[in-house]
Every structure is written in C-alpha cells, then in structure tokens.
Short mmCIF file of C-alpha atoms and ligand atoms in Angstrom, two decimals:
data_model
loop_
_atom_site.label_atom_id
_atom_site.label_comp_id
_atom_site.label_asym_id
_atom_site.label_seq_id
_atom_site.Cartn_x
_atom_site.Cartn_y
_atom_site.Cartn_z
CA MET A 1 0.09 -0.05 0.10
CA ASN A 2 1.13 3.35 -0.93
CA HIS A 3 0.96 6.11 1.82
CA PHE A 4 1.20 8.85 -0.81
CA ALA A 5 -2.13 8.32 -2.72
CA ARG A 6 -5.09 10.23 -4.24
CA ASP A 7 -8.31 10.87 -2.46
CA PRO A 8 -10.92 8.64 -4.78
CA ASP A 9 -13.40 11.62 -4.63
CA SER A 10 -11.40 14.78 -5.19
CA GLY A 11 -8.53 13.28 -6.73
CA ALA A 12 -6.19 15.38 -4.63
CA LEU A 13 -2.98 14.04 -3.21
CA HIS A 14 -2.75 13.05 0.34
CA CYS A 15 0.08 11.73 2.53
CA GLU A 16 -1.79 8.98 4.52
CA GLY A 17 -5.14 11.03 5.99
CA VAL A 18 -3.57 14.46 5.26
CA PRO A 19 -4.01 16.43 1.73
CA LEU A 20 -0.86 17.73 0.91
CA ALA A 21 -2.68 21.05 0.28
CA ALA A 22 -3.25 21.45 4.00
CA ILE A 23 0.32 21.10 4.75
CA ALA A 24 1.16 23.83 2.06
CA GLU A 25 -1.41 25.94 3.64
CA ALA A 26 -0.12 25.64 7.08
CA VAL A 27 3.78 25.39 6.45
CA GLY A 28 4.28 27.03 3.15
CA THR A 29 6.48 25.39 0.53
CA PRO A 30 9.03 24.03 -0.31
CA THR A 31 8.60 21.26 2.21
CA TYR A 32 9.60 17.66 2.86
CA VAL A 33 6.77 15.68 3.65
CA TYR A 34 7.54 12.10 5.25
CA SER A 35 4.98 9.15 5.95
CA ARG A 36 5.51 7.61 9.16
CA ALA A 37 3.43 4.75 8.06
CA THR A 38 5.75 4.14 5.06
CA LEU A 39 8.90 4.52 7.18
CA GLU A 40 7.56 2.04 9.77
CA ARG A 41 6.55 -0.65 7.29
CA HIS A 42 9.89 -0.17 5.51
CA VAL A 43 12.02 -1.03 8.34
CA ARG A 44 9.66 -3.90 9.57
CA VAL A 45 9.81 -5.35 6.02
CA PHE A 46 13.61 -5.02 5.88
CA ARG A 47 14.10 -6.69 9.39
CA GLU A 48 11.48 -9.17 8.76
CA ALA A 49 13.26 -10.09 5.52
CA PHE A 50 16.12 -11.68 7.25
CA GLY A 51 13.97 -14.22 9.07
CA GLU A 52 15.85 -16.33 11.77
CA LEU A 53 19.09 -15.13 10.72
CA ASP A 54 21.07 -13.08 13.54
CA HIS A 55 20.64 -9.71 11.60
CA ARG A 56 21.16 -6.14 12.83
CA MET A 57 20.03 -3.28 10.62
CA CYS A 58 22.01 -0.28 11.07
CA TYR A 59 20.23 2.67 9.34
CA ALA A 60 22.35 4.82 7.21
CA VAL A 61 21.87 8.04 8.79
CA LYS A 62 23.14 10.19 5.83
CA ALA A 63 20.13 9.12 3.70
CA CYS A 64 17.94 11.17 6.08
CA SER A 65 18.93 12.55 9.36
CA ASN A 66 16.22 14.21 11.16
CA LEU A 67 15.89 13.73 14.62
CA ALA A 68 12.38 12.59 14.63
CA ILE A 69 13.04 10.04 12.08
CA LEU A 70 16.00 8.85 14.01
CA ASN A 71 13.88 8.46 17.05
CA LEU A 72 11.30 6.35 15.33
CA PHE A 73 13.98 4.22 14.04
CA ALA A 74 15.48 4.00 17.39
CA GLU A 75 12.15 2.98 18.87
CA LEU A 76 11.49 0.46 16.20
CA GLY A 77 14.87 -1.15 17.43
CA SER A 78 17.24 -0.12 14.72
CA GLY A 79 20.65 0.62 14.92
CA PHE A 80 22.60 3.12 13.02
CA ASP A 81 25.30 3.82 10.50
CA ILE A 82 27.17 6.74 11.03
CA VAL A 83 29.81 9.02 8.84
CA SER A 84 30.65 11.63 11.00
CA GLU A 85 30.63 13.15 14.71
CA GLY A 86 27.59 15.30 13.51
CA GLU A 87 26.02 12.02 12.79
CA LEU A 88 27.13 10.75 16.01
CA ARG A 89 25.44 13.39 17.97
CA ARG A 90 22.09 13.21 16.02
CA VAL A 91 21.83 9.88 16.77
CA LEU A 92 22.51 10.14 20.57
CA ALA A 93 20.14 13.23 20.62
CA ALA A 94 17.38 11.23 18.95
CA GLY A 95 17.71 8.62 21.71
CA GLY A 96 19.68 6.00 19.86
CA THR A 97 22.21 3.81 22.11
CA PRO A 98 26.03 4.11 21.57
CA GLU A 99 26.05 0.12 21.08
CA SER A 100 23.72 0.16 18.26
CA ILE A 101 25.95 2.25 16.06
CA VAL A 102 28.71 1.50 13.65
CA PHE A 103 30.88 4.06 12.21
CA SER A 104 31.86 4.13 8.52
CA GLY A 105 34.14 6.50 6.23
CA VAL A 106 37.30 6.89 4.68
CA GLY A 107 38.60 10.13 6.75
CA LYS A 108 37.58 9.92 10.27
CA THR A 109 39.71 12.34 12.20
CA PRO A 110 41.17 11.74 15.57
CA ASP A 111 38.70 13.62 17.36
CA GLU A 112 35.67 12.07 15.76
CA LEU A 113 37.24 8.58 16.66
CA ARG A 114 37.89 9.83 20.46
CA ALA A 115 34.13 11.03 20.27
CA ALA A 116 32.97 7.60 19.44
CA LEU A 117 34.82 5.78 21.45
CA ALA A 118 34.68 7.93 24.76
CA VAL A 119 30.72 7.40 24.51
CA GLY A 120 28.83 5.05 26.73
CA ALA A 121 30.19 2.15 28.88
CA SER A 122 32.56 1.06 25.99
CA GLY A 123 32.09 3.28 22.81
CA ILE A 124 29.93 2.59 19.89
CA GLY A 125 29.42 -0.99 18.75
CA CYS A 126 32.08 -0.91 16.03
CA PHE A 127 34.52 0.87 13.95
CA ASN A 128 34.35 0.23 10.35
CA VAL A 129 37.92 1.06 9.47
CA GLU A 130 39.09 1.74 5.82
CA SER A 131 42.76 1.92 5.96
CA LEU A 132 45.79 1.01 7.69
CA ALA A 133 46.67 4.59 8.56
CA GLU A 134 43.14 4.66 10.37
CA LEU A 135 43.96 1.56 12.29
CA GLU A 136 46.95 3.06 13.84
CA MET A 137 45.12 6.15 14.69
CA LEU A 138 42.28 4.35 16.38
CA ASP A 139 44.62 1.96 18.35
CA GLN A 140 46.29 5.40 19.43
CA VAL A 141 43.05 7.03 20.28
CA ALA A 142 41.94 3.97 22.37
CA ARG A 143 45.15 3.66 24.15
CA GLU A 144 44.79 7.34 25.28
CA LEU A 145 41.33 6.40 26.51
CA GLY A 146 42.29 3.29 27.98
CA ARG A 147 39.61 1.64 25.91
CA VAL A 148 39.53 -1.24 23.46
CA ALA A 149 37.97 -0.23 20.22
CA ARG A 150 35.97 -3.08 18.38
CA VAL A 151 36.56 -3.21 14.75
CA SER A 152 35.55 -4.17 11.35
CA LEU A 153 37.72 -3.92 8.21
CA ARG A 154 36.04 -2.35 5.45
CA VAL A 155 37.48 -4.40 2.43
CA ASN A 156 36.99 -3.49 -1.21
CA PRO A 157 36.01 -6.66 -3.38
CA ASN A 158 36.31 -5.06 -6.41
CA VAL A 159 32.90 -6.04 -7.52
CA ASP A 160 30.98 -3.72 -10.08
CA PRO A 161 27.52 -2.73 -8.82
CA LYS A 162 26.51 -1.49 -12.17
CA THR A 163 25.23 1.83 -10.86
CA HIS A 164 25.93 5.72 -11.35
CA PRO A 165 29.73 6.19 -11.20
CA TYR A 166 29.31 8.78 -8.54
CA ILE A 167 27.78 6.35 -6.07
CA ALA A 168 29.76 3.24 -6.96
CA THR A 169 32.04 2.64 -4.41
CA GLY A 170 33.23 -1.34 -4.55
CA LEU A 171 35.53 -1.16 -7.61
CA ALA A 172 39.41 -1.17 -7.11
CA HIS A 173 39.85 2.20 -8.42
CA THR A 174 37.75 4.16 -5.80
CA LYS A 175 38.97 5.54 -2.55
CA PHE A 176 36.72 3.22 -0.33
CA GLY A 177 37.79 0.41 1.72
CA ILE A 178 41.19 -1.35 2.03
CA ALA A 179 42.23 -2.99 -1.47
CA TRP A 180 41.76 -6.49 -1.64
CA ASP A 181 45.25 -7.76 -1.79
CA ASP A 182 46.02 -5.55 1.25
CA ALA A 183 43.04 -7.14 3.29
CA LEU A 184 44.87 -10.21 4.98
CA PRO A 185 48.01 -7.99 6.22
CA ALA A 186 45.71 -5.26 7.46
CA PHE A 187 43.67 -7.82 9.50
CA GLU A 188 46.94 -9.25 10.96
CA ARG A 189 48.13 -5.62 11.79
CA ALA A 190 44.73 -4.88 13.38
CA HIS A 191 44.91 -8.43 15.37
CA ALA A 192 48.35 -7.49 16.63
CA LEU A 193 47.32 -3.89 17.86
CA PRO A 194 46.66 -4.17 21.54
CA HIS A 195 43.99 -1.64 21.96
CA LEU A 196 41.85 -3.01 19.15
CA ALA A 197 39.46 -5.99 18.86
CA VAL A 198 38.88 -7.43 15.56
CA VAL A 199 34.85 -8.62 15.24
CA GLY A 200 33.94 -8.13 11.85
CA VAL A 201 34.35 -7.87 8.06
CA ASP A 202 32.56 -5.06 6.33
CA CYS A 203 31.74 -4.00 2.80
CA HIS A 204 29.71 -1.50 0.63
CA ILE A 205 29.65 -1.57 -2.95
CA GLY A 206 27.61 1.29 -3.92
CA SER A 207 24.19 2.87 -3.82
CA GLN A 208 20.89 2.36 -5.82
CA LEU A 209 21.63 -1.34 -6.99
CA GLU A 210 19.07 -3.16 -9.13
CA GLN A 211 20.43 -6.11 -8.98
CA ALA A 212 20.80 -8.99 -6.06
CA THR A 213 24.14 -10.39 -8.10
CA PRO A 214 26.81 -8.08 -7.15
CA PHE A 215 25.76 -8.13 -3.53
CA VAL A 216 26.08 -11.86 -3.60
CA GLU A 217 29.34 -11.65 -5.41
CA ALA A 218 30.86 -9.24 -2.99
CA LEU A 219 29.49 -11.38 -0.07
CA ASP A 220 31.25 -14.43 -1.63
CA ARG A 221 34.62 -12.86 -1.72
CA VAL A 222 33.99 -11.64 1.83
CA LEU A 223 33.35 -15.06 3.21
CA ASP A 224 36.25 -16.44 1.28
CA LEU A 225 38.21 -13.80 3.35
CA VAL A 226 36.47 -14.79 6.77
CA ALA A 227 37.51 -18.53 5.98
CA GLU A 228 41.11 -17.33 5.53
CA LEU A 229 40.99 -15.53 8.85
CA GLU A 230 39.63 -18.26 10.95
CA ARG A 231 42.68 -20.24 9.58
CA ARG A 232 44.75 -17.71 10.99
CA ALA A 233 42.99 -17.78 14.13
CA ILE A 234 41.32 -14.49 13.86
CA THR A 235 37.63 -14.99 14.89
CA ILE A 236 35.09 -12.86 13.00
CA ARG A 237 31.89 -12.52 14.65
CA HIS A 238 29.91 -10.45 12.17
CA VAL A 239 29.90 -9.62 8.47
CA ASP A 240 28.45 -6.01 7.43
CA ILE A 241 27.17 -6.10 3.81
CA GLY A 242 26.36 -2.27 3.87
CA GLY A 243 23.57 -0.83 2.16
CA GLY A 244 22.77 -0.01 -1.44
CA LEU A 245 19.78 -1.72 -2.24
CA GLY A 246 18.00 0.39 -4.96
CA ILE A 247 14.43 1.83 -5.30
CA THR A 248 11.89 2.41 -7.89
CA TYR A 249 11.83 6.25 -8.97
CA ARG A 250 10.66 5.39 -12.38
CA GLU A 251 10.82 2.00 -13.87
CA GLU A 252 13.70 0.30 -12.20
CA THR A 253 13.02 -3.19 -10.63
CA PRO A 254 15.50 -3.74 -7.86
CA PRO A 255 15.08 -6.77 -5.97
CA SER A 256 12.39 -6.61 -3.12
CA PRO A 257 14.01 -6.59 0.52
CA THR A 258 12.79 -10.15 0.65
CA GLU A 259 14.43 -10.93 -2.50
CA TYR A 260 17.54 -9.37 -1.65
CA ALA A 261 17.66 -10.95 1.90
CA SER A 262 17.30 -14.22 0.74
CA ALA A 263 19.77 -14.19 -1.97
CA VAL A 264 21.96 -13.09 0.97
CA ALA A 265 20.70 -15.39 3.51
CA THR A 266 20.90 -18.38 0.93
CA ARG A 267 24.67 -17.75 0.31
CA PHE A 268 25.45 -17.52 4.33
CA ARG A 269 23.60 -20.83 4.57
CA GLU A 270 25.60 -22.46 1.68
CA ARG A 271 28.63 -21.31 2.73
CA GLY A 272 28.10 -22.56 6.24
CA ALA A 273 28.49 -19.10 7.67
CA ALA A 274 24.83 -18.73 9.13
CA HIS A 275 26.44 -18.72 12.82
CA LEU A 276 27.75 -15.32 12.04
CA GLY A 277 25.64 -12.05 12.62
CA ILE A 278 24.81 -10.02 9.64
CA ILE A 279 24.97 -6.21 9.82
CA THR A 280 23.13 -4.29 6.88
CA GLU A 281 23.22 -0.34 6.22
CA PRO A 282 20.32 0.37 4.32
CA GLY A 283 19.29 4.08 3.82
CA ARG A 284 17.66 4.68 0.33
CA VAL A 285 15.34 1.59 0.44
CA ILE A 286 14.17 2.77 3.79
CA VAL A 287 13.24 6.27 3.42
CA GLY A 288 13.70 7.15 -0.44
CA ASN A 289 9.83 6.50 -1.18
CA ALA A 290 8.60 7.48 2.17
CA GLY A 291 9.04 11.23 1.51
CA CYS A 292 8.16 13.82 -1.35
CA LEU A 293 9.19 17.39 -2.04
CA LEU A 294 5.82 19.68 -1.93
CA SER A 295 6.53 22.74 -4.09
CA ARG A 296 4.52 25.49 -5.75
CA VAL A 297 4.57 26.65 -9.19
CA VAL A 298 5.78 30.23 -9.50
CA LEU A 299 5.00 30.90 -12.88
CA VAL A 300 5.21 29.47 -16.58
CA LYS A 301 7.38 31.07 -19.28
CA ASP A 302 7.68 29.97 -22.95
CA ASN A 303 11.34 30.58 -24.04
CA GLY A 304 11.87 29.92 -27.75
CA PRO A 305 10.62 26.33 -28.13
CA THR A 306 10.71 25.30 -24.65
CA ARG A 307 8.08 25.81 -21.90
CA PHE A 308 9.69 26.37 -18.30
CA VAL A 309 7.57 25.52 -15.13
CA VAL A 310 9.58 27.36 -12.71
CA LEU A 311 9.14 26.05 -8.87
CA ASP A 312 9.71 27.72 -5.73
CA ALA A 313 12.02 24.72 -4.96
CA GLY A 314 15.82 24.81 -6.51
CA MET A 315 18.34 22.69 -6.95
CA ASN A 316 19.70 23.97 -3.47
CA ASP A 317 16.63 22.11 -2.04
CA LEU A 318 16.82 18.72 -4.02
CA ILE A 319 20.05 18.31 -6.03
CA ARG A 320 19.95 14.85 -7.24
CA PRO A 321 18.44 15.86 -10.81
CA ALA A 322 21.48 18.30 -11.31
CA LEU A 323 24.21 16.06 -9.68
CA TYR A 324 23.26 12.51 -11.05
CA GLU A 325 20.85 13.45 -13.63
CA ALA A 326 18.30 11.44 -11.46
CA TRP A 327 14.59 11.23 -12.52
CA HIS A 328 12.10 12.29 -9.98
CA ALA A 329 8.15 11.86 -10.92
CA ILE A 330 6.56 15.10 -10.49
CA GLU A 331 2.59 15.33 -10.19
CA PRO A 332 0.37 18.03 -9.68
CA VAL A 333 -1.22 17.74 -5.94
CA ALA A 334 -4.65 18.64 -7.44
CA ALA A 335 -6.52 16.28 -9.36
CA PRO A 336 -4.41 16.16 -12.76
CA ARG A 337 -5.81 18.06 -15.83
CA PRO A 338 -6.45 15.66 -18.86
CA GLU A 339 -4.35 18.23 -21.36
CA ARG A 340 -0.75 17.34 -21.24
CA GLU A 341 2.50 19.34 -22.27
CA VAL A 342 6.07 18.74 -22.58
CA VAL A 343 7.88 21.38 -20.32
CA ASP A 344 10.99 21.67 -18.66
CA VAL A 345 10.47 21.81 -14.82
CA VAL A 346 13.07 24.06 -12.91
CA GLY A 347 13.74 26.10 -10.11
CA PRO A 348 14.81 29.95 -9.57
CA VAL A 349 18.29 29.11 -8.86
CA CYS A 350 20.89 30.83 -11.25
CA GLU A 351 22.28 27.88 -12.88
CA SER A 352 21.55 26.25 -16.02
CA GLY A 353 21.80 22.90 -14.05
CA ASP A 354 19.08 23.86 -11.76
CA PHE A 355 16.38 21.71 -13.48
CA PHE A 356 13.95 18.85 -12.10
CA ALA A 357 13.00 17.57 -15.49
CA GLN A 358 13.78 18.23 -18.92
CA SER A 359 11.48 17.48 -21.99
CA ARG A 360 8.90 15.87 -19.70
CA GLU A 361 5.28 15.26 -20.73
CA LEU A 362 3.15 16.27 -17.61
CA PRO A 363 -0.69 17.24 -16.79
CA ALA A 364 -0.72 20.97 -17.89
CA LEU A 365 0.50 23.00 -14.84
CA ALA A 366 -0.32 26.59 -14.14
CA ALA A 367 0.98 29.44 -11.76
CA ASP A 368 0.30 28.88 -8.00
CA GLU A 369 -0.31 25.27 -8.36
CA LEU A 370 1.09 22.77 -5.88
CA VAL A 371 3.23 20.19 -7.25
CA VAL A 372 5.18 16.96 -5.51
CA LEU A 373 8.72 15.58 -6.47
CA ARG A 374 8.26 11.96 -5.67
CA SER A 375 11.02 9.62 -4.11
CA ALA A 376 12.33 12.44 -2.11
CA GLY A 377 12.98 10.93 1.29
CA ALA A 378 16.65 9.92 0.73
CA TYR A 379 19.70 12.26 -0.19
CA ALA A 380 17.38 15.04 -0.46
CA MET A 381 16.72 17.23 2.65
CA VAL A 382 20.30 16.08 3.88
CA MET A 383 21.93 17.24 0.57
CA ALA A 384 20.32 20.81 0.70
CA SER A 385 22.18 23.97 1.00
CA ASN A 386 21.59 27.77 1.13
CA TYR A 387 23.15 28.47 -2.10
CA ASN A 388 21.62 31.69 -3.58
CA SER A 389 20.70 32.56 0.36
CA ARG A 390 17.71 30.39 0.03
CA ARG A 391 16.56 29.09 3.20
CA ARG A 392 16.26 25.21 3.49
CA PRO A 393 13.07 23.94 3.50
CA ALA A 394 10.71 22.82 6.28
CA GLU A 395 10.24 19.02 7.04
CA VAL A 396 7.10 17.67 8.07
CA LEU A 397 6.34 14.11 9.39
CA VAL A 398 2.61 12.82 8.73
CA ASP A 399 0.97 10.13 11.07
CA GLY A 400 -2.55 9.12 10.15
CA ASP A 401 -4.96 12.20 9.92
CA ARG A 402 -2.47 14.57 11.69
CA PHE A 403 1.10 16.06 10.83
CA ASP A 404 4.19 17.64 12.90
CA VAL A 405 6.53 19.95 11.63
CA ILE A 406 9.86 18.31 12.47
CA ARG A 407 12.18 20.95 11.25
CA ALA A 408 11.02 24.55 10.97
CA ARG A 409 11.92 26.46 8.01
CA GLU A 410 14.96 28.47 8.31
CA SER A 411 14.46 31.96 9.21
CA PHE A 412 16.56 34.90 7.26
CA GLU A 413 18.86 35.26 10.36
CA ASP A 414 19.74 31.65 10.21
CA LEU A 415 21.30 32.64 6.89
CA TRP A 416 23.87 34.48 8.43
CA ARG A 417 24.12 33.00 11.87
CA GLY A 418 27.94 32.86 12.80
CA GLU A 419 28.85 35.50 10.26
CA VAL A 420 30.70 38.48 11.31
CA ILE A 421 31.70 41.85 9.94
CA PRO A 422 34.84 42.62 11.67
CA SER A 423 35.62 45.93 13.20
CA ARG A 424 37.66 48.52 11.37
CA ARG A 425 41.29 48.71 12.68
N1 LLP B 501 27.04 2.60 4.23
C1 LLP B 501 28.02 3.22 3.40
C2 LLP B 501 29.26 2.83 3.98
C3 LLP B 501 27.61 4.23 2.36
O1 LLP B 501 28.62 4.74 2.19
C4 LLP B 501 26.26 4.28 2.14
C5 LLP B 501 25.85 5.21 1.07
C6 LLP B 501 25.34 3.36 2.65
C7 LLP B 501 25.33 2.37 3.71
C8 LLP B 501 23.49 3.61 2.30
O2 LLP B 501 23.56 3.14 0.99
P1 LLP B 501 22.13 3.11 0.51
O3 LLP B 501 21.47 1.89 1.18
O4 LLP B 501 21.45 4.45 0.84
O5 LLP B 501 22.23 3.01 -1.03
N2 LLP B 501 23.55 11.00 -2.55
C9 LLP B 501 23.64 9.61 -3.47
C10 LLP B 501 23.64 8.49 -2.64
C11 LLP B 501 25.05 8.60 -1.71
C12 LLP B 501 25.25 7.23 -1.38
C13 LLP B 501 26.29 7.35 -0.35
N3 LLP B 501 26.66 6.20 0.62
C14 LLP B 501 22.16 9.65 -4.28
O6 LLP B 501 21.43 10.77 -3.92
O7 LLP B 501 21.85 9.08 -4.94
#
C-alpha cells in the first residue's frame, strides 16, 4: 500500500490521511513531507526479510537524518550507520544507544574517533576501518582513553555494482575500503594492535543497486576472507554487507528486500556461515519512497521552443537531478488535468543545472499550483544547501490524519548565523 495516494473523491494527493494542500497551507513551500506509516513499514519489512538469521539493521543516517525520524527508528529497535561526529551526536540526541552504532567513512579524524570511543560504557558498537592509517590512529586514540575499540575492516571486493559512477564504491579504483590484496595483512595488523578487537568484516559496494548479483558476488569474496582469517586464528563475529539496495524512481525493478535478503541468507547458509552475525546499512530503501518534496509553481514561461515551469524549489533544495541526472516523478497535487504538455521543470536558482525534469510530458501546470517531487525521502533534505541565500525547506512528518513540523523552515537570520563583520582597525 502506498501512503502517498489520491483521494478517490477529489482526486487530490494525500499523505496518509492528510491532504498535501493542507500542509502547504499551514507550513508553506518548499517542504519535505514524510509518511510515518511508510517509514515503519519499510523498517519492518526489511528486518523481517532476514527471518531467523542473526541480523542487525544499522540505518544509514546520511540518507535522511532528521531527529524525529532517527527517534522513530531507534524506537523500532534499529541500529545506525554513521559517517561523522555530527551524525553520532544526532543519533544520541534522538535516543539511539552507543552500542547500536557502526561508524563508516574513509576520513574519520582523531577527534571523531575519540568522540565515538568515549561515549557510553565502551564506545560505539563497531568502527568500520577503511585503511591502515586509520587502524594505527584508532589504536592510539583507544590507548589514550584506556579502552579497546571493536573494529571491522572495510574491504574493497572489486565488484562492479552497475550503478551511477558517483555512487559506485566497490571497484578497485575508488577511494573506499582496503584494497583486496592488502586485506589479510591489514587484519593481521589489527589483530596485533593491543587496543583493537577485530570483530567483523565490512563491505559496501555502492548505492541504488538494481540487481542482487553484485551483492552476492561481494559476499562470496568476503566469506572467502572470513574463512582465511579463521585459519589464521582471527575470529570474525559478524559480516557487514553495507547498504545499497535500490528503489523504484521510475521503472527500475530492484530486488525487493525479501528477494535481496533471501539471496544473501542463502549464500550465508550454503557457505556454512549462518552462525555469523549480519549487519546491514540500508538508507535509500528505507526512506527514499517515504518522502516527497512539496513545492509551488511560481510561473510558467515560454522561451523559444521550450515551456519552463518554474518552481519555488530549486537545486539547493533537491540536488539529485542536477548532480546525478536523477529522475523524480513530478505530479500536480490537485487532480491532474487531462491536457498534457512537454515542459522543463526548473527552479529559480541562477544555474542552467537547476532543473528537475527536461522535455517531460506532464499534465498541464499553471502558476500557483502545488506539485510534488516524489521519491525524495533519501539524499534530498540532507543534501540541501543555502546556495543563492535560500532558506532550506521545512520538514513535516505525517502520522495518520495529523502532522508535525519536524524541522522549521530556516529564518533569514539563520542564513548569516555565525557570520561577523570585523570592526575596522
Ligand atoms: N553504507 C555506506 C558505507 C555508505 O557509503 C552508504 C551510502 C550506505 C551504507 C547507504 O547506502 P544506500 O542503502 O542508501 O544505498 N547521494 C547519493 C547516494 C550516496 C550514497 C552514499 N553512501 C544519491 O542521492 O543517490
């Protein structure tokens, strides 16, 4: 069931029981709107897909990091995958526990490592270490704090995820993970360092994957590594298979969470590895289709051969089309008119890259009308900026027939908070 659907009588688009027009009226536009029921369903389906296996879902905070959403996930028993001290502090502020956190990222600073290890009774659950340099740095930090850091080494299995080059991470030429040939010596080194406890192997090969095969190929290589490590008396407790499961923006047909989990689970069993814990780091598949961007048409203008529909949302609010040529469905909030037109849907920002759709056939749109950009729950608000001194959007969480503003729209003063005009000397 989709929680963004049209009212059968009026044809107007609702999120759960709330008309999107009512949100625009109360909060203004542009505004991100999330469905709590969809978020809950996605978490439940994803976790249930792993059945009896010892699986922990660590939601990738970077996909959508609003405190209300993190708090919801913490209440549902989710863990968290973080990539910065800011995300660490968000998770803790939202009620997540330190033990439920894994820390990924290729450039964690000593201060970030310290913050993550100092928290709680024994630091966060696990550090996903991506280099020899980071191993040494973490051992040093742990020594200073008198603690032992649990580590998993992120290896680069050199598997082609067949996704957009900007979001492919599992190929040998990328900056991510420890190169395959260096993995064993890196584990030996980690094992020898006194303030580290090796507990896992980690890989994440990319995002928006549309097939299960690359996941299984990467897992196979990782399980080879686990077997070799056991021969060397380095005991692995969990395998972290990262995130990356794709969603349908247009007509992609990625595996369902159930298909994905069952491909993974089958391989674990076939390889005699079902005793290992499994950690996943899903982001997009949990939040992507649980959110949309609500915006208003400012005006429509014909320039030469092209009809431009100019929205009050711009590339600063949702950068995915400009950055990855990503496709987001665009729909009128009111019942769509039968007439259709081929248009470019653009924002007000002073860049030609500020577009949401080019040469797209849509129901005719007029000035002042509300539209939504669908599938905007993941990598959307979190990538918003203040470019052109535009205030970032508000965020709203719908729950049944009520809604809460979970992030107020920025004020103009917020735009220059922290800026200083130095006094003349
Ligand atoms: N784990 C690690 C280590 C990651 O780097 C990522 C995403 C994830 C998990 C979550 O992946 P997901 O399940 O969401 O695919 N801004 C881009 C996507 C960047 C993904 C970065 N890493 C976009 O808008 O498509």
